[in-house]
Coordinates of C-alpha atoms in Angstrom, one line a residue:
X1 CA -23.6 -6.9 21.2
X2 CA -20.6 -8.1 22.7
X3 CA -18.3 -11.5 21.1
X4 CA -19.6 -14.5 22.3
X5 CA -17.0 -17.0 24.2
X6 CA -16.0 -20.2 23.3
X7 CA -17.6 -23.0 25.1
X8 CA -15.9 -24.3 28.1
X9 CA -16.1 -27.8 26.5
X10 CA -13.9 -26.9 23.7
X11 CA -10.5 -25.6 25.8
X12 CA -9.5 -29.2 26.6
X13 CA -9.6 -30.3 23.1
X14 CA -7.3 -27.2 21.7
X15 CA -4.8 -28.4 24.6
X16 CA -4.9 -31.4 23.2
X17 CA -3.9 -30.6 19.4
X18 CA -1.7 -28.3 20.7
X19 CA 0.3 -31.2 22.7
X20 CA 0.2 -33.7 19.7
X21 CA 1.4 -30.4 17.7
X22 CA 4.3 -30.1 19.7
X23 CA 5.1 -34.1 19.7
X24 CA 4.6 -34.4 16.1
X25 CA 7.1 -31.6 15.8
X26 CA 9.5 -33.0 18.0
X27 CA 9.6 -36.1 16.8
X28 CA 10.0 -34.6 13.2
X29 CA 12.5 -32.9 14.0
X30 CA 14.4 -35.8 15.4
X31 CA 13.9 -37.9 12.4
X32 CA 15.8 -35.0 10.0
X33 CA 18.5 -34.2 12.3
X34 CA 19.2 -38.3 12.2
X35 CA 18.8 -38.4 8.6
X36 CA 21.1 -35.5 7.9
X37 CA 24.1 -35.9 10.8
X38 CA 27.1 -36.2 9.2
X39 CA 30.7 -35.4 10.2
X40 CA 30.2 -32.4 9.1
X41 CA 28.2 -31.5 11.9
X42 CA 28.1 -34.2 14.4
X43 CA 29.0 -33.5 18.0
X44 CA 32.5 -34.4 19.3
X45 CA 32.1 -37.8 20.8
X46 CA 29.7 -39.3 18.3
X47 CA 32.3 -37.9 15.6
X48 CA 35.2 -39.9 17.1
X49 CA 33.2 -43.0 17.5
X50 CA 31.9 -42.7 14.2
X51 CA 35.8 -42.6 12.7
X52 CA 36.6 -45.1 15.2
X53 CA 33.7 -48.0 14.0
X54 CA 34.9 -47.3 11.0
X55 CA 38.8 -48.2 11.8
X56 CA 37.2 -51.5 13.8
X57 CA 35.4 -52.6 10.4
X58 CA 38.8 -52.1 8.1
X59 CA 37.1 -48.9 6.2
X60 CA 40.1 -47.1 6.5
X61 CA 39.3 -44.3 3.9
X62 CA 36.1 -43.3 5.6
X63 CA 38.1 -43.6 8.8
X64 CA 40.6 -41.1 7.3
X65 CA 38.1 -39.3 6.5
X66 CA 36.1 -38.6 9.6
X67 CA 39.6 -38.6 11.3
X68 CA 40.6 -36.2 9.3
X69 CA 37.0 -33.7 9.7
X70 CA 37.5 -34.1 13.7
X71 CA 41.0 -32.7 13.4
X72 CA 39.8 -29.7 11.8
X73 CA 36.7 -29.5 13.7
X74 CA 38.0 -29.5 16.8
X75 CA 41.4 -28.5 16.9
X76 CA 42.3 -29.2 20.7
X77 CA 41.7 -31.5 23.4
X78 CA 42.4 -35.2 24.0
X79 CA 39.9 -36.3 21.0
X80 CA 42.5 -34.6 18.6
X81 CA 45.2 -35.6 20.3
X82 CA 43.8 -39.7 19.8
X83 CA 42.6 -38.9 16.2
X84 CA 45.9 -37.8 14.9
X85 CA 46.9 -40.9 16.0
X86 CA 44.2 -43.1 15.0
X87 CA 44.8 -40.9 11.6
X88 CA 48.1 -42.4 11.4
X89 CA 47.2 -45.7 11.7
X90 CA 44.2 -45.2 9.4
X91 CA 46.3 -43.7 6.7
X92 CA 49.3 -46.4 7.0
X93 CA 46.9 -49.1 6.7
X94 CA 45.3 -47.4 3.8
X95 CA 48.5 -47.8 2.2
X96 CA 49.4 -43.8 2.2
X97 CA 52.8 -44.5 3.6
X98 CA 54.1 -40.4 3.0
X99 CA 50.8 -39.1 4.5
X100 CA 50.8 -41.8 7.9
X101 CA 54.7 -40.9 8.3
X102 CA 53.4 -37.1 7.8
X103 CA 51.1 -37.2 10.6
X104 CA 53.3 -39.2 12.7
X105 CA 56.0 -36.8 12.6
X106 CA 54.2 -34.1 13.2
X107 CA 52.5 -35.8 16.3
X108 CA 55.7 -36.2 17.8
X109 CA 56.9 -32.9 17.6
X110 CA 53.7 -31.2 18.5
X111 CA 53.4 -33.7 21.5
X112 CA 56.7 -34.8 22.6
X113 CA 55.9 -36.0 26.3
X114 CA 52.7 -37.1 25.4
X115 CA 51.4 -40.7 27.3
X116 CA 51.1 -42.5 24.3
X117 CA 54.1 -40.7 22.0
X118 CA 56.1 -44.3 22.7
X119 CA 53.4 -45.4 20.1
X120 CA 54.2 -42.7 17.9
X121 CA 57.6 -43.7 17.7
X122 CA 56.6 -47.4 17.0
X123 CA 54.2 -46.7 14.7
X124 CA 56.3 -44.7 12.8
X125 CA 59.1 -48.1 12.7
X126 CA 56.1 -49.9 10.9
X127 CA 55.4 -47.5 8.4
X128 CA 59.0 -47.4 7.1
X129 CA 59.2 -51.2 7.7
X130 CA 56.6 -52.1 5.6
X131 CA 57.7 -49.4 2.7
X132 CA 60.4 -51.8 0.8
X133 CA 58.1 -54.6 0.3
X134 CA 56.3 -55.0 -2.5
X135 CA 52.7 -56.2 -3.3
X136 CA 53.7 -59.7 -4.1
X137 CA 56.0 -60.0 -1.5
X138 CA 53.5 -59.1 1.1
X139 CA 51.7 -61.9 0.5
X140 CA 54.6 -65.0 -0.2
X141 CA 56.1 -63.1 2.9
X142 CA 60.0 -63.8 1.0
X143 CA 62.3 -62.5 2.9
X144 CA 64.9 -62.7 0.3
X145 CA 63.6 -60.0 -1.5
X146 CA 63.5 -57.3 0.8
X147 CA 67.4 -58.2 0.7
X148 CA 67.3 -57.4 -3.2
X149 CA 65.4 -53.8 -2.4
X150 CA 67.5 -50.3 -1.7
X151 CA 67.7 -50.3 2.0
X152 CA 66.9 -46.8 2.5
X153 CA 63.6 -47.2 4.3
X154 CA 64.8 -50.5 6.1
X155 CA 67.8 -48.3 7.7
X156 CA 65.4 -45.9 8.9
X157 CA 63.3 -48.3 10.5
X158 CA 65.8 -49.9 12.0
X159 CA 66.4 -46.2 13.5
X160 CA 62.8 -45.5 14.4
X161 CA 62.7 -49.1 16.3
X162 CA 66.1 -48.1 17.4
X163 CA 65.4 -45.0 18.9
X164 CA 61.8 -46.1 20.6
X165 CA 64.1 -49.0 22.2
X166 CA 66.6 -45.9 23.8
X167 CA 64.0 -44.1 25.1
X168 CA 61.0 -46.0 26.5
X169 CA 63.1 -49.4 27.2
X170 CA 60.2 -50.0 29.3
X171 CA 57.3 -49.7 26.4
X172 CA 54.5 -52.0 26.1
X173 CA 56.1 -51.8 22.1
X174 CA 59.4 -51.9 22.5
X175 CA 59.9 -55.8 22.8
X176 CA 58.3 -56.4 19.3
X177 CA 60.3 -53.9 18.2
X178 CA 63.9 -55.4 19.5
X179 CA 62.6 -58.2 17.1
X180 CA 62.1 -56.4 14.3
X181 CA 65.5 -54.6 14.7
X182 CA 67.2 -58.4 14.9
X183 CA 64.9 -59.2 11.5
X184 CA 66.2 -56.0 9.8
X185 CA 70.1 -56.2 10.8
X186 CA 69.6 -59.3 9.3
X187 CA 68.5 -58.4 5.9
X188 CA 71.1 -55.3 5.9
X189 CA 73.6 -57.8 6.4
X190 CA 72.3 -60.3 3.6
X191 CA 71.9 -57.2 1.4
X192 CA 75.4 -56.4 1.7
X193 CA 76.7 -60.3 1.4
X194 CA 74.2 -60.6 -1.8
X195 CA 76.8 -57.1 -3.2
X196 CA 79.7 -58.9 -2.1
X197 CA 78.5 -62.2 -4.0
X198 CA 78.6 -60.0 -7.3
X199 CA 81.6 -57.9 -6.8
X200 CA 83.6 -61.4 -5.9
X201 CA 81.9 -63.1 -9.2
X202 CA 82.9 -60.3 -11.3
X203 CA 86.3 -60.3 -9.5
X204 CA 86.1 -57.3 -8.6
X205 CA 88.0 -58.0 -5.3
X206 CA 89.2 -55.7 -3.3
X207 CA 85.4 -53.9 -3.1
X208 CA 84.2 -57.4 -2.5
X209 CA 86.5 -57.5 0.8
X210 CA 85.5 -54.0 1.3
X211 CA 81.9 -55.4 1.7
X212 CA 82.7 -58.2 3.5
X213 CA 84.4 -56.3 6.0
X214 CA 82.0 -53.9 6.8
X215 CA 79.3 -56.6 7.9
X216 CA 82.1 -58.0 9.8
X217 CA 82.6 -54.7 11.4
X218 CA 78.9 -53.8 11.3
X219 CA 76.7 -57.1 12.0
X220 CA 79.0 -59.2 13.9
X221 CA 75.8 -60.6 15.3
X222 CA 73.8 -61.8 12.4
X223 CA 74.1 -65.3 11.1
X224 CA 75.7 -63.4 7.7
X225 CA 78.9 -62.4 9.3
X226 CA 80.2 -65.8 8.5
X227 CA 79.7 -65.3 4.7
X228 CA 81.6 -62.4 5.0
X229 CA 84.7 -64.4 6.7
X230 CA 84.4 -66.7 3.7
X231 CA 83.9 -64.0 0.9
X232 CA 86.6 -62.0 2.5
X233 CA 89.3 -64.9 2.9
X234 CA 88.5 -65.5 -0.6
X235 CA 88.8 -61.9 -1.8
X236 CA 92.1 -61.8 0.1
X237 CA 93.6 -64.8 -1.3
X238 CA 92.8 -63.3 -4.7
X239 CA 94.7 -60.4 -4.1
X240 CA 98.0 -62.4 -2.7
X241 CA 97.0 -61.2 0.5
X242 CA 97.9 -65.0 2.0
X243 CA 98.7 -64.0 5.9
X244 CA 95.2 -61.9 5.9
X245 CA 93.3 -64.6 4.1
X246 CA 95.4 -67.4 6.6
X247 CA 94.0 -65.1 9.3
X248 CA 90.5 -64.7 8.6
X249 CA 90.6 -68.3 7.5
X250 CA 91.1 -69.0 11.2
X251 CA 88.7 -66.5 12.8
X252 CA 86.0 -68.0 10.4
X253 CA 86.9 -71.5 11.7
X254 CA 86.8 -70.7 15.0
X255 CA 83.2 -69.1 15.0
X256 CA 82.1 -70.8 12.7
X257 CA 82.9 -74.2 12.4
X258 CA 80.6 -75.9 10.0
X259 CA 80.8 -72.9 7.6
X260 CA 80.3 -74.6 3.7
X261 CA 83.7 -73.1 2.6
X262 CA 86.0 -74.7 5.1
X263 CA 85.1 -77.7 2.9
X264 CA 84.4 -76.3 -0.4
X265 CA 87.4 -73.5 -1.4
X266 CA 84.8 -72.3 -4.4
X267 CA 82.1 -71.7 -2.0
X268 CA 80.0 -69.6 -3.0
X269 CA 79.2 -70.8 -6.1
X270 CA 77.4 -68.7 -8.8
X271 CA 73.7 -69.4 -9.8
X272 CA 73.2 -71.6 -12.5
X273 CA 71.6 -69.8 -15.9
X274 CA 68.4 -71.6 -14.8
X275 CA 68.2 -71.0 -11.5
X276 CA 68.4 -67.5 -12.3
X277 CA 65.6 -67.8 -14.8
X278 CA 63.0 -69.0 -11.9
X279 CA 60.9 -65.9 -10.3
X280 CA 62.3 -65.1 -6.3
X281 CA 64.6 -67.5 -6.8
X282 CA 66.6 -65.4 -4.6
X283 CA 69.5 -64.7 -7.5
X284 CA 70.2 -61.6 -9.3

């Protein structure tokens, strides 16, 4: 007796469970490789947008983050090259000045002629810009203070913006940072008038007219070299140095004519015990 066959009738409907078989499959599939994607294992390009959405929604640690997985993930190609960048950024914004600076560096030397190393440079001005100030001031934006700070990281930016200006005079960047240059001779040269203030207080003169002479020498451009006319006149006169003091009397007339001590021979006059009692008053 031989094994009967299936009925004809019942081949369509195994096709059939067999196609939802495979659908339902599929589709489950699907739903647990979308539950479980991560940037451990996403594809390139989702990976980078993923990091970048979260840079566009101010999440910069999970930006950092998946920055920092598609760097090691992929270690070549023009996605890296952009991440490190966008790393940098994350990581400065995320207030990790030593790791953003870290990066940045090491962008630049890995990629020195790369198309977008002008921003490297710039970005790396910010990050040492934005290193003297502290939490308060960041948000009364005094720039008094930053004159009060060491000046360390403001002479290096001053560099970094410096040295993006000599070499891509032609940057989309380099015009902001020609201002922030201006902004940060400034506050050097305040910084060294505020030193000059004390040594001439405590009479200490001749390293007040060493002070005052080297923002002559120095910052002949910011609005502070004409404090340091004054403080130096007076530190001369101090010192019996009358033909000096007569001399920068008259260059400090001559530049600047409505300067406060052409009229008042005490200018400038020392903070009052009060005044220095207020917070950012601006005093020592």
């Amino acid at each position: 007796m031989g094994l009967s066959k299936l009925p004809m009738f019942k081949l369509p409907a195994l096709k059939v469970l067999a196609v939802l078989a495979l659908v339902v499959s599929m589709s489950a599939c699907s739903m647990f490789k979308s539950k479980h994607d991560t940037i451990d294992n996403m594809p390139l390009e989702a990976l980078y947008d993923n990091a970048h959405a979260s840079l566009q929604n101010a999440d910069y640690a999970a930006a950092t983050k998946a920055y920092q997985r598609l760097i090691a993930r992929f270690p070549s190609g023009e996605y890296n090259e952009q991440a490190q960048l966008d790393l940098a950024y994350s990581q400065y914004k995320d207030n990790q000045p030593d790791d953003a600076l870290s990066t940045v560096n090491r962008f630049i030397k890995t990629y020195p002629t790369h198309k977008h190393v002008d921003y490297a440079y710039y970005l790396r001005g910010l990050i040492n810009f934005d290193r003297t100030s502290g939490v308060i001031e960041r948000y009364i934006n005094r720039e008094g203070s930053q004159a009060r700070r060491d000046q360390g990281y403001n002479l290096q930016a001053f560099d970094d913006f410096s040295e993006l200006s000599r070499r891509f005079p032609d940057s989309a960047y380099t015009a902001d940072a020609r201002q922030r240059m201006i902004y940060l001779r400034n506050v050097l040269a305040q910084y060294e008038i505020n030193v000059a203030e004390f040594y001439l207080r405590n009479k200490a003169y001749i390293a007040a007219a060493d002070r005052s002479q080297y923002v002559v020498e120095h910052y002949q451009e910011a609005p502070q070299a004409g404090d340091a006319l004054a403080i130096l006149t007076r530190s001369y006169l101090a010192l019996d140095q009358k033909t000096l003091a007569d001399q920068t009397r008259q260059v400090l007339a001559l530049n600047y004519p409505n300067h406060p001590y052409l009229t008042d021979a005490k200018w400038p006059h020392a903070p009052s015990t009060l005044r220095k009692m207020v917070p950012f008053s601006g005093h020592h």
